[in-house]
Coordinates of C-alpha atoms in Angstrom, one line a residue:
M1264 CA -14.7 240.2 3.2
T1265 CA -16.0 241.5 6.7
D1266 CA -14.7 239.1 9.3
T1267 CA -12.1 237.2 9.0
H1268 CA -9.8 234.9 11.9
A1269 CA -7.2 231.8 11.9
L1270 CA -8.4 228.3 13.4
D1271 CA -7.0 226.3 16.4
G1272 CA -5.1 222.1 14.3
E1273 CA -6.0 222.7 11.0
N1274 CA -9.6 223.1 10.6
L1275 CA -8.1 225.5 8.2
T1276 CA -11.2 226.1 6.1
K1277 CA -13.1 228.9 7.6
V1278 CA -14.3 231.6 7.2
N1279 CA -16.6 233.4 9.1
D1280 CA -17.8 236.0 7.1
D1281 CA -20.9 237.7 5.8
E1282 CA -22.4 235.0 1.8
Q1283 CA -21.0 237.7 -0.7
P1284 CA -23.6 238.4 -3.3
V1285 CA -22.5 236.8 -6.7
D1286 CA -20.5 240.0 -8.9
V1287 CA -19.4 238.3 -12.8
E1288 CA -16.5 240.3 -12.9
D1289 CA -16.3 240.7 -17.2
T1290 CA -12.4 239.6 -17.7
P1291 CA -10.5 237.1 -19.6
L1292 CA -8.9 234.3 -18.9
V1293 CA -5.8 234.8 -17.0
S1294 CA -2.8 232.0 -16.7
D1295 CA -2.1 230.2 -13.8
A1296 CA 0.7 232.4 -13.0
E1297 CA -2.4 235.5 -12.5
R1298 CA -5.2 233.2 -10.6
F1299 CA -5.5 233.5 -7.6
D1300 CA -5.7 237.1 -5.8
S1301 CA -4.7 237.1 -1.6
I1302 CA -6.6 238.1 0.5
G1303 CA -5.2 236.9 3.9
L1304 CA -4.3 234.6 6.5
L1305 CA -6.7 232.4 7.9
G1306 CA -4.6 230.3 9.5
K1307 CA -2.2 227.5 10.1
G1308 CA -1.9 224.0 11.1
G1309 CA 0.9 220.8 12.4
M1310 CA 2.1 220.7 8.2
G1311 CA 0.4 223.8 6.1
E1312 CA -1.1 227.0 6.2
V1313 CA -4.3 227.8 4.9
R1314 CA -4.8 231.3 3.3
L1315 CA -8.5 234.1 1.6
M1316 CA -7.8 233.4 -1.7
R1317 CA -9.7 235.1 -5.1
D1318 CA -9.9 233.0 -8.5
R1319 CA -10.7 235.3 -10.5
R1320 CA -11.2 232.8 -13.3
I1321 CA -14.8 231.7 -11.5
S1322 CA -15.1 235.5 -9.8
R1323 CA -14.7 233.2 -6.4
Y1324 CA -13.4 232.9 -2.8
V1325 CA -11.4 230.2 -2.1
A1326 CA -9.6 228.6 0.9
Y1327 CA -5.6 227.7 -0.4
K1328 CA -3.9 225.1 1.6
V1329 CA 0.0 224.9 0.9
L1330 CA 2.6 223.4 3.2
R1331 CA 4.1 225.5 5.9
A1332 CA 7.5 226.6 5.4
G1333 CA 10.1 224.1 6.0
V1334 CA 9.0 220.9 5.5
E1335 CA 7.6 222.5 2.3
N1336 CA 10.7 219.9 0.4
D1337 CA 10.1 217.3 2.6
P1338 CA 9.2 214.0 -0.1
G1339 CA 7.0 213.1 2.9
Y1340 CA 4.8 215.5 3.7
R1341 CA 4.8 216.9 0.4
A1342 CA 2.8 213.2 -0.7
R1343 CA 1.5 213.4 2.7
F1344 CA -0.4 216.7 1.2
L1345 CA -1.3 215.1 -2.1
L1346 CA -2.9 211.9 0.4
E1347 CA -5.5 214.6 1.9
A1348 CA -5.9 216.4 -1.3
R1349 CA -6.8 212.9 -3.8
V1350 CA -8.9 211.7 -1.5
Q1351 CA -10.4 215.2 0.0
G1352 CA -11.3 215.5 -3.3
Q1353 CA -12.7 211.7 -4.2
L1354 CA -15.2 212.0 -0.9
E1355 CA -17.4 214.4 -2.6
H1356 CA -20.5 214.4 -1.1
P1357 CA -22.0 217.0 0.9
A1358 CA -20.9 218.1 4.6
I1359 CA -17.1 217.7 2.9
V1360 CA -16.1 220.0 1.4
P1361 CA -15.1 219.9 -2.2
V1362 CA -11.6 220.3 -3.9
H1363 CA -11.8 222.2 -6.4
D1364 CA -7.9 222.6 -7.8
L1365 CA -5.4 220.4 -6.6
G1366 CA -1.2 222.1 -7.9
E1367 CA 2.6 223.0 -7.9
T1368 CA 3.1 226.9 -8.6
A1369 CA 6.8 228.0 -10.7
G1370 CA 8.3 227.5 -7.5
G1371 CA 7.8 224.6 -7.0
E1372 CA 5.0 224.8 -4.0
L1373 CA 2.6 222.2 -3.4
Y1374 CA -1.6 224.3 -3.2
F1375 CA -5.2 222.5 -3.5
A1376 CA -8.4 225.5 -2.7
M1377 CA -10.7 224.5 -1.4
K1378 CA -14.3 225.6 -1.1
C1379 CA -14.2 229.1 2.1
V1380 CA -16.4 227.6 4.5
R1381 CA -18.7 230.4 6.8
G1382 CA -20.4 229.2 9.8
R1383 CA -18.4 228.1 13.1
T1384 CA -17.4 225.8 14.7
L1385 CA -18.8 222.2 16.2
R1386 CA -16.1 223.7 19.7
Q1387 CA -17.6 227.1 19.1
A1388 CA -21.0 226.0 20.0
I1389 CA -20.6 223.7 22.9
D1390 CA -17.8 225.5 24.8
S1391 CA -21.0 228.8 24.2
L1392 CA -23.6 226.5 24.9
A1393 CA -21.3 225.4 28.4
A1394 CA -20.5 229.4 28.9
G1395 CA -24.6 229.8 29.5
V1396 CA -25.5 231.4 26.3
R1397 CA -28.7 229.2 25.2
T1398 CA -30.1 230.6 21.4
P1399 CA -32.2 227.8 18.8
Q1400 CA -29.7 227.7 17.0
Y1401 CA -27.9 225.9 19.1
S1402 CA -31.0 224.0 20.1
R1403 CA -30.2 220.4 21.0
R1404 CA -31.8 218.3 18.6
R1405 CA -30.6 220.6 16.0
L1406 CA -26.8 220.2 17.6
L1407 CA -27.8 216.1 17.5
T1408 CA -29.3 216.8 13.2
A1409 CA -26.1 218.3 12.2
F1410 CA -24.5 215.5 13.8
S1411 CA -26.8 212.8 12.6
S1412 CA -25.7 214.1 9.4
V1413 CA -21.6 214.5 9.9
C1414 CA -22.0 210.3 11.2
L1415 CA -23.9 210.3 7.5
A1416 CA -20.2 211.6 6.3
V1417 CA -18.6 209.5 7.7
D1418 CA -20.1 206.3 6.9
F1419 CA -19.1 207.3 3.7
A1420 CA -16.2 207.6 3.4
H1421 CA -16.4 204.5 4.5
A1422 CA -18.0 202.9 2.7
R1423 CA -14.4 204.4 0.3
G1424 CA -12.4 202.6 2.5
V1425 CA -10.6 205.5 3.9
V1426 CA -11.7 206.6 7.7
H1427 CA -10.7 209.7 9.3
R1428 CA -9.0 208.6 13.1
D1429 CA -8.8 213.2 13.5
L1430 CA -13.3 213.2 14.1
K1431 CA -13.4 216.4 17.2
P1432 CA -15.5 219.1 16.9
E1433 CA -12.6 221.2 15.8
N1434 CA -13.6 219.8 13.7
V1435 CA -18.0 219.7 12.3
M1436 CA -18.5 222.6 10.9
L1437 CA -21.8 224.6 11.3
G1438 CA -22.6 227.4 8.2
Q1439 CA -25.4 229.5 8.2
F1440 CA -27.2 228.2 6.2
G1441 CA -28.0 224.7 8.2
E1442 CA -24.3 223.3 5.7
V1443 CA -22.3 220.7 8.1
Y1444 CA -18.6 219.9 6.2
V1445 CA -16.4 217.3 7.9
L1446 CA -13.1 219.2 8.2
D1447 CA -9.2 218.5 8.1
W1448 CA -8.6 214.9 5.8
G1449 CA -4.7 215.5 6.6
I1450 CA -4.5 212.3 8.8
A1451 CA -6.5 210.1 6.7
K1452 CA -6.4 206.8 6.3
V1453 CA -6.6 205.3 2.7
M1454 CA -6.9 201.5 3.5
H1455 CA -5.6 197.7 2.6
R1456 CA -6.5 199.0 -1.8
G1457 CA -7.8 195.9 -3.0
E1458 CA -10.0 196.0 0.2
T1459 CA -12.0 198.5 -1.6
P1460 CA -12.8 200.9 -5.3
L1461 CA -11.6 203.9 -3.6
A1462 CA -6.9 203.1 -3.9
D1463 CA -8.4 201.8 -7.1
T1464 CA -8.6 205.7 -8.2
I1465 CA -6.5 206.9 -5.5
D1466 CA -2.9 207.3 -6.5
V1467 CA -1.9 207.4 -2.3
G1468 CA 1.9 209.0 -3.9
I1469 CA 3.0 207.2 -0.2
G1470 CA 4.6 204.5 1.4
T1471 CA 4.2 202.2 4.0
N1472 CA 6.5 203.6 6.3
A1473 CA 4.6 207.1 5.8
T1474 CA 1.5 205.8 6.8
K1475 CA 2.6 204.1 9.3
A1476 CA 4.2 207.0 11.4
G1477 CA 1.0 208.6 10.8
S1478 CA -1.5 206.8 12.5
T1479 CA 0.1 207.3 15.8
L1480 CA -1.0 210.9 14.0
G1481 CA -4.3 212.7 16.5
T1482 CA -6.1 213.7 19.1
P1483 CA -5.9 211.5 22.8
K1484 CA -9.1 212.4 23.6
Y1485 CA -11.3 210.8 20.7
M1486 CA -8.8 207.8 20.5
S1487 CA -10.0 204.5 21.4
P1488 CA -8.1 202.0 23.2
E1489 CA -7.4 200.6 19.7
R1490 CA -6.9 203.7 18.3
Q1491 CA -4.0 205.0 20.9
L1492 CA -2.3 201.2 20.5
G1493 CA -2.2 201.8 16.0
V1494 CA -4.9 200.9 15.1
A1495 CA -7.2 202.9 12.2
N1496 CA -10.2 201.1 11.1
P1497 CA -14.0 202.5 10.8
Q1498 CA -14.8 201.2 14.7
T1499 CA -12.5 204.1 15.8
D1500 CA -14.0 206.9 13.9
V1501 CA -17.2 205.4 15.3
F1502 CA -15.7 205.6 19.2
A1503 CA -14.6 209.6 18.7
L1504 CA -18.0 209.6 17.9
G1505 CA -19.1 208.6 20.7
V1506 CA -17.0 211.1 22.1
I1507 CA -17.9 214.6 20.6
L1508 CA -22.0 213.1 20.7
G1509 CA -21.0 213.0 24.8
E1510 CA -19.7 216.8 25.2
I1511 CA -23.4 217.7 22.8
L1512 CA -25.4 216.3 25.5
A1513 CA -22.6 217.7 28.3
A1514 CA -23.5 221.3 27.0
H1515 CA -27.2 221.2 27.6
S1516 CA -27.8 219.6 30.4
E1517 CA -26.5 216.2 32.4
H1518 CA -28.9 216.6 34.1
D1519 CA -31.6 216.5 31.9
V1520 CA -30.3 213.9 29.2
P1521 CA -33.3 211.2 28.0
P1522 CA -31.9 207.2 28.7
E1523 CA -32.2 206.6 25.0
L1524 CA -29.8 209.5 24.1
E1525 CA -27.1 208.0 26.8
T1526 CA -28.2 205.5 26.1
I1527 CA -25.9 204.9 21.6
Q1528 CA -23.9 207.9 23.3
M1529 CA -22.5 205.0 26.1
R1530 CA -22.7 202.5 23.3
A1531 CA -20.7 204.1 20.1
S1532 CA -17.9 205.2 23.0
A1533 CA -17.9 201.9 24.2
L1534 CA -14.5 200.7 25.3
D1535 CA -14.9 197.4 23.6
A1536 CA -14.7 197.4 20.9
G1537 CA -17.4 194.8 20.0
G1538 CA -19.5 196.9 22.1
R1539 CA -20.6 199.6 19.7
Y1540 CA -22.6 200.0 17.0
P1541 CA -20.5 198.3 14.2
T1542 CA -20.8 200.9 11.5
A1543 CA -21.6 205.4 11.3
R1544 CA -24.2 204.3 9.6
A1545 CA -25.5 202.1 12.3
L1546 CA -24.9 204.4 15.8
H1547 CA -26.5 208.1 12.2
E1548 CA -29.8 205.3 12.5
A1549 CA -30.6 205.0 15.9
L1550 CA -30.0 208.7 16.7
E1551 CA -32.0 209.2 13.4
Q1552 CA -35.1 207.0 15.7
F1553 CA -34.7 208.8 18.7
L1554 CA -34.9 212.4 16.6
D1555 CA -38.4 211.0 15.1
G1556 CA -39.5 211.0 18.0
D1557 CA -37.9 213.9 20.1
R1558 CA -39.0 215.9 17.0
D1559 CA -42.4 215.4 17.4
L1560 CA -41.9 215.2 21.6
E1561 CA -40.5 218.9 20.7
T1562 CA -44.1 219.4 19.1
R1563 CA -45.5 218.5 21.8
K1564 CA -43.6 220.8 24.6
R1565 CA -43.9 223.5 21.8
V1566 CA -47.7 223.5 22.2
S1567 CA -47.7 222.6 25.4
E1568 CA -46.9 226.2 26.2
E1569 CA -49.1 227.6 23.6
H1570 CA -52.2 225.5 26.0
A1571 CA -50.3 226.4 29.7
R1572 CA -50.1 230.6 28.6
R1573 CA -53.2 230.6 28.0
A1574 CA -54.0 228.8 30.9
A1575 CA -52.1 231.9 33.2
E1576 CA -53.6 234.2 31.1
V1577 CA -57.1 233.3 31.6
L1578 CA -56.4 232.4 35.3
A1579 CA -55.5 235.6 35.5
R1580 CA -60.0 237.7 34.8
A1581 CA -60.2 234.5 37.3
D1582 CA -61.7 236.8 39.7
H1583 CA -63.6 238.7 37.1
D1584 CA -65.0 235.9 35.3
P1585 CA -65.7 232.8 37.5
A1586 CA -65.9 230.4 34.5
S1587 CA -62.9 231.6 32.6
R1588 CA -62.2 228.8 35.6
T1589 CA -63.5 226.2 33.1
I1590 CA -61.4 227.5 30.8
A1591 CA -58.4 227.5 32.6
G1592 CA -58.8 224.5 34.5
Q1593 CA -59.5 222.9 30.4
E1594 CA -56.6 225.1 28.7
I1595 CA -54.1 223.7 31.9
G1596 CA -55.7 220.0 31.1
R1597 CA -54.0 220.0 27.5
A1598 CA -51.1 221.7 28.3
L1599 CA -50.2 218.3 30.8
G1600 CA -51.9 216.2 28.4
L1601 CA -49.3 217.8 26.0
D1602 CA -46.5 217.4 28.5
P1603 CA -47.0 215.9 32.0
D1604 CA -44.3 218.4 33.3
N1605 CA -44.8 221.8 31.8
R1606 CA -43.8 222.8 34.9
L1607 CA -45.6 227.1 34.1
A1608 CA -49.4 225.1 33.9
L1609 CA -47.9 222.6 37.0
H1610 CA -47.1 225.6 39.3
T1611 CA -51.4 227.1 37.8
L1612 CA -52.4 224.2 38.3
M1613 CA -51.5 224.7 41.6
R1614 CA -52.9 228.6 42.5
M1615 CA -56.1 227.3 41.0
L1616 CA -57.0 225.0 43.9
T1617 CA -54.5 227.1 46.5
D1618 CA -56.0 230.8 45.7
V1619 CA -59.8 230.5 46.2
P1620 CA -62.0 233.3 45.3
A1621 CA -64.3 235.0 46.7
V1622 CA -66.6 234.5 44.2
L1623 CA -67.7 230.7 44.1
P1624 CA -68.7 229.2 40.9
P1625 CA -72.8 228.0 41.6
A1626 CA -71.9 224.4 40.8
A1627 CA -68.3 224.6 43.7
K1628 CA -70.7 227.1 45.4
A1629 CA -73.2 223.3 45.5
E1630 CA -70.8 221.6 46.2
M1631 CA -70.0 223.1 49.2
D1632 CA -73.7 224.3 50.6
R1633 CA -74.0 220.9 49.9
R1634 CA -70.8 219.6 52.7
W1635 CA -72.2 222.4 54.7
T1636 CA -75.7 220.2 54.9
D1637 CA -73.7 217.7 55.8
R1638 CA -71.3 218.6 58.7
Q1639 CA -74.0 220.6 60.2
R1640 CA -76.3 216.7 59.9
R1641 CA -73.0 215.4 62.3
Q1642 CA -73.4 217.7 64.4
L1643 CA -77.4 217.6 65.1
R1644 CA -76.6 213.8 65.4
R1645 CA -73.9 215.0 67.5
A1646 CA -76.0 216.6 69.3
T1647 CA -79.2 214.5 69.9
L1648 CA -77.6 212.7 73.0
P1649 CA -76.1 215.3 74.5
T1650 CA -79.1 217.0 74.9
A1651 CA -81.2 214.3 75.4
M1652 CA -79.0 213.4 78.7
M1653 CA -80.2 216.9 79.1
L1654 CA -83.3 214.3 81.5
L1655 CA -80.4 213.6 83.6
A1656 CA -80.9 216.5 85.4
V1657 CA -85.0 214.9 86.3
P1658 CA -83.4 213.5 88.9
L1659 CA -81.2 216.2 90.6
I1660 CA -84.5 218.5 90.9
L1661 CA -87.0 215.8 92.1
W1662 CA -84.0 215.3 95.1
L1663 CA -83.9 219.3 95.4
G1664 CA -87.9 219.7 95.4
V1665 CA -90.5 220.4 92.5
R1666 CA -92.1 224.2 93.9
N1667 CA -93.3 223.9 90.3
W1668 CA -95.0 220.8 88.5
P1669 CA -96.3 222.8 85.7
L1670 CA -92.8 224.6 84.8
F1671 CA -91.0 220.6 85.9
G1672 CA -93.5 219.1 83.2
A1673 CA -92.4 221.7 80.4
Y1674 CA -88.6 221.4 81.1
V1675 CA -89.7 217.7 80.8
G1676 CA -91.4 218.4 77.7
L1677 CA -88.4 221.1 76.3
V1678 CA -85.8 218.8 76.6
L1679 CA -87.0 215.6 74.4
L1680 CA -89.1 218.2 72.1
A1681 CA -85.2 219.8 71.1
T1682 CA -83.5 215.8 71.2
A1683 CA -86.9 215.3 68.6
L1684 CA -86.2 218.2 66.6
Q1685 CA -82.3 217.0 66.5
Y1686 CA -83.1 213.5 65.7
V1687 CA -85.2 214.9 63.1
S1688 CA -83.5 217.2 61.3
A1689 CA -80.0 215.1 61.1
N1690 CA -81.5 211.8 59.5
L1691 CA -83.7 213.7 56.4
T1692 CA -83.5 211.6 54.0
R1693 CA -83.3 214.3 51.6
P1694 CA -80.9 216.8 53.6
T1695 CA -80.9 220.8 53.0
A1696 CA -79.4 223.3 54.8
G1697 CA -82.8 224.8 55.7
P1698 CA -84.3 222.5 57.7
A1699 CA -80.9 221.4 58.9
Q1700 CA -80.4 225.6 59.9
F1701 CA -84.0 225.3 61.2
A1702 CA -83.6 222.2 63.7
T1703 CA -81.0 224.5 65.3
V1704 CA -82.4 227.5 65.7
A1705 CA -85.4 225.4 67.3
A1706 CA -83.6 223.6 69.3
S1707 CA -81.6 226.3 70.7
A1708 CA -84.1 228.2 71.8
V1709 CA -86.1 225.7 73.0
L1710 CA -82.9 224.3 75.1
M1711 CA -82.3 228.3 77.2
T1712 CA -85.7 228.4 77.5
S1713 CA -85.5 225.1 79.1
F1714 CA -82.4 226.2 81.2
G1715 CA -84.3 229.6 81.8
L1716 CA -86.9 227.7 84.3
L1717 CA -83.7 226.0 85.5
G1718 CA -83.0 229.9 87.0
G1719 CA -79.9 230.2 84.0
V1720 CA -76.5 228.0 83.7
P1721 CA -73.8 231.2 81.9
A1722 CA -72.2 228.8 81.2
A1723 CA -74.7 226.1 79.7
L1724 CA -76.0 228.6 77.6
A1725 CA -72.4 230.2 76.3
I1726 CA -72.2 226.1 75.8
I1727 CA -76.0 226.7 73.1
A1728 CA -74.6 229.5 71.8
L1729 CA -71.5 228.2 70.8
G1730 CA -72.7 225.1 69.5
W1731 CA -75.5 227.1 67.1
R1732 CA -72.1 229.8 66.0
M1733 CA -70.3 226.2 64.4
N1734 CA -73.7 224.6 62.6
V1735 CA -75.2 227.5 61.3
D1736 CA -75.4 230.6 58.4
K1737 CA -73.7 232.7 58.5
A1738 CA -76.7 234.7 57.3
I1739 CA -78.6 233.1 59.8
H1740 CA -76.0 234.7 62.7
G1741 CA -78.4 238.4 63.4
L1742 CA -81.7 235.8 64.5
L1743 CA -80.1 234.0 66.6
I1744 CA -78.9 236.6 68.8
L1745 CA -81.8 238.3 68.3
V1746 CA -83.8 235.1 69.6
F1747 CA -81.1 234.3 72.4
I1748 CA -81.5 237.8 74.0
G1749 CA -85.3 238.1 73.2
L1750 CA -85.7 233.9 75.1
W1751 CA -82.9 234.9 77.8
L1752 CA -83.3 238.9 78.3
V1753 CA -86.4 240.2 77.2
A1754 CA -89.0 238.1 76.7
P1755 CA -88.6 237.2 81.2
F1756 CA -88.0 241.4 81.4
V1757 CA -90.9 241.7 80.0
L1758 CA -92.9 238.9 81.1
E1759 CA -91.7 240.8 84.8
R1760 CA -93.2 244.2 84.3
L1761 CA -96.2 242.2 83.4
G1762 CA -96.5 240.9 86.0
L1763 CA -97.3 237.6 84.1
Q1764 CA -93.7 235.8 85.7
S1765 CA -92.1 236.7 89.7
P1766 CA -88.8 237.6 89.2
M1767 CA -86.4 235.1 88.4
Y1768 CA -84.0 237.2 90.8
E1769 CA -84.0 240.7 93.0
V1770 CA -80.8 242.3 95.4
R1771 CA -80.7 241.9 98.8
D1772 CA -77.8 244.0 100.8
G1773 CA -75.3 244.2 97.9
A1774 CA -76.0 240.7 97.4
I1775 CA -77.7 239.3 93.6
V1776 CA -80.2 236.4 95.5
L1777 CA -81.8 234.2 92.4
L1778 CA -86.0 232.9 92.8
P1779 CA -86.3 229.4 92.0
K1780 CA -89.6 229.8 89.3
M1781 CA -89.4 225.0 89.2
N1782 CA -87.5 223.6 91.9
A1783 CA -86.9 224.8 95.2
F1784 CA -82.5 225.0 96.6
P1785 CA -82.1 223.2 100.4
P1786 CA -79.1 225.0 101.3
G1787 CA -76.8 221.3 101.7
R1788 CA -78.7 219.8 98.3
T1789 CA -78.2 223.2 96.5
F1790 CA -74.4 223.1 96.7
V1791 CA -74.3 219.1 95.9
A1792 CA -76.4 220.0 92.6
M1793 CA -73.8 223.6 92.3
V1794 CA -71.3 221.1 92.6
L1795 CA -72.9 218.8 89.4
T1796 CA -74.1 221.7 87.7
T1797 CA -70.4 223.0 87.4
F1798 CA -69.6 220.0 86.5
G1799 CA -71.2 219.0 84.4
A1800 CA -70.3 222.8 82.2
I1801 CA -67.7 221.9 82.6
G1802 CA -67.6 218.1 80.7
A1803 CA -70.2 220.3 78.1
A1804 CA -68.1 222.6 77.1
V1805 CA -64.8 220.7 77.1
I1806 CA -66.5 218.3 74.5
W1807 CA -68.1 221.0 72.3
G1808 CA -64.7 222.3 72.1
R1809 CA -63.8 219.2 71.3
L1810 CA -65.8 218.9 68.8
F1811 CA -65.0 222.5 67.4
I1812 CA -61.4 221.6 67.6
N1813 CA -61.6 218.7 66.0
E1814 CA -64.0 220.1 63.0
L1815 CA -61.1 222.4 62.5
R1816 CA -58.1 220.1 62.7
R1817 CA -59.1 218.3 59.9
A1818 CA -60.1 220.9 57.8
E1819 CA -56.2 221.9 58.2
H1820 CA -55.4 218.0 58.2
K1821 CA -57.2 217.7 54.8
L1822 CA -56.1 221.5 53.3
S1823 CA -51.2 220.4 54.5
F1824 CA -52.3 216.9 52.7
Q1825 CA -54.3 218.7 49.3
A1826 CA -51.2 221.8 49.1
W1827 CA -48.8 219.1 49.4
Q1828 CA -49.7 216.7 46.9
L1829 CA -49.8 219.7 44.3
Q1830 CA -46.7 221.0 45.5
Q1831 CA -45.7 216.8 44.5
L1832 CA -47.3 217.6 41.0
V1833 CA -43.8 220.7 40.0
P1834 CA -40.5 218.9 39.4
P1835 CA -38.5 220.4 41.1
E1836 CA -35.3 223.0 40.7
R1837 CA -32.4 221.9 38.7

């Protein structure tokens, strides 16, 4: 024997050692006096003590229980001792420790020998879980399965007229190979002889006075209200089982108890006996119904974890392999289908939706192009009216005085052309990026040319530049810059040098003097025109800026809400 230790209370059949190999000695049978060899003390209880013995006749270790010193000759204790041995010996059930022998030594010492049970008590398992030690051996499902076996063992005893009266985690043993034992039948009560067959087969050897004295024994925490008043029946054992079940659930997580389990536990431990399960078997059946679903749930969670891990692994390669995102999405779907609360799958889903890759998948790229085209059409539709409103400058030009009617006609025609380009492109039946961007470039070029005819308004040109910058793909930004520079700077300079166009300005006495081509600039009217055009440029800038900010805020609002909504998918940390 490698490791033995004493037990608390009456749990005196346990030895925490490794299973010993079969070692059959080729020796003759020994006498009763030579039968048992003492190995050591296992523990002491209120009524007796248990020693580890080697049975030389069978060549096996046994738990050898005797009355403790001081009470070995007391008639009441001797009767209770015999009752325990005979009750436990006749309750032949896989979850009840078998009694191998009952006898009296030559010196008059009563003893009975039991199977030597190896393992840990349910109390030790619960304390280990409460301390934060999590092992598969003591998972909630395994402990509930063991507890279900305890319920059957108790129901077996009830069917034979025996009430345990001291059920608690310390009296449940979990063996190393899946065994479950209900220990310590020292204060068990045998119900009225006429009520069960067991009363006719057990010679209890104890009077009614001793039975009444024992009825108040037990552990208060596990006693039902009627048990504390001296009543002992199967319902009082059911109450104790309900309290034990509550400890098992609390040891794992009080905040993660399925409502079905909580209902089972509350009913089993109801203060009113009428509200409890009628039998320990009924409690067992209710628990088994839950476990049938729970076992399936555990399998679903395990498979869900496998899919979630695969999704995370595949998504890590998505930047180099866009097709991996499709696989990752499928794996996430399978994981959440099996377990909607799978945290790894939910976090992976959030990462997949919020971490935008440098290169979009073809389908996503096509969707982005479609949205971009829709946005261009929307902006062109908005710009059509402001462009057409440039015709409002016609009365002002006429009021200032027209110096070159062909240029005036060109201005009006260019404004109409830019308006038409924007309108037609914004209302194409099947819009594509090409026509929309062409219309934007063409309209911008026409507008810049028309402003050039007016003599040039830098603020207005800046507004036009902002507009096309917002509405064309970055791939043609360079082209638009060339168009802008060409139409506004290079072309006029070249035409002036070739003598095909009069200068737009000249320097006089350190001042730049604009030389109008299309219209005159009378002093008084020019001041009014400058005020109006300045306010017009500011208004246009405010409108374009507002449109830009609205688009930006709309995008930020959408992204922020989507990020928040995705976060709601993940349950809070506990």
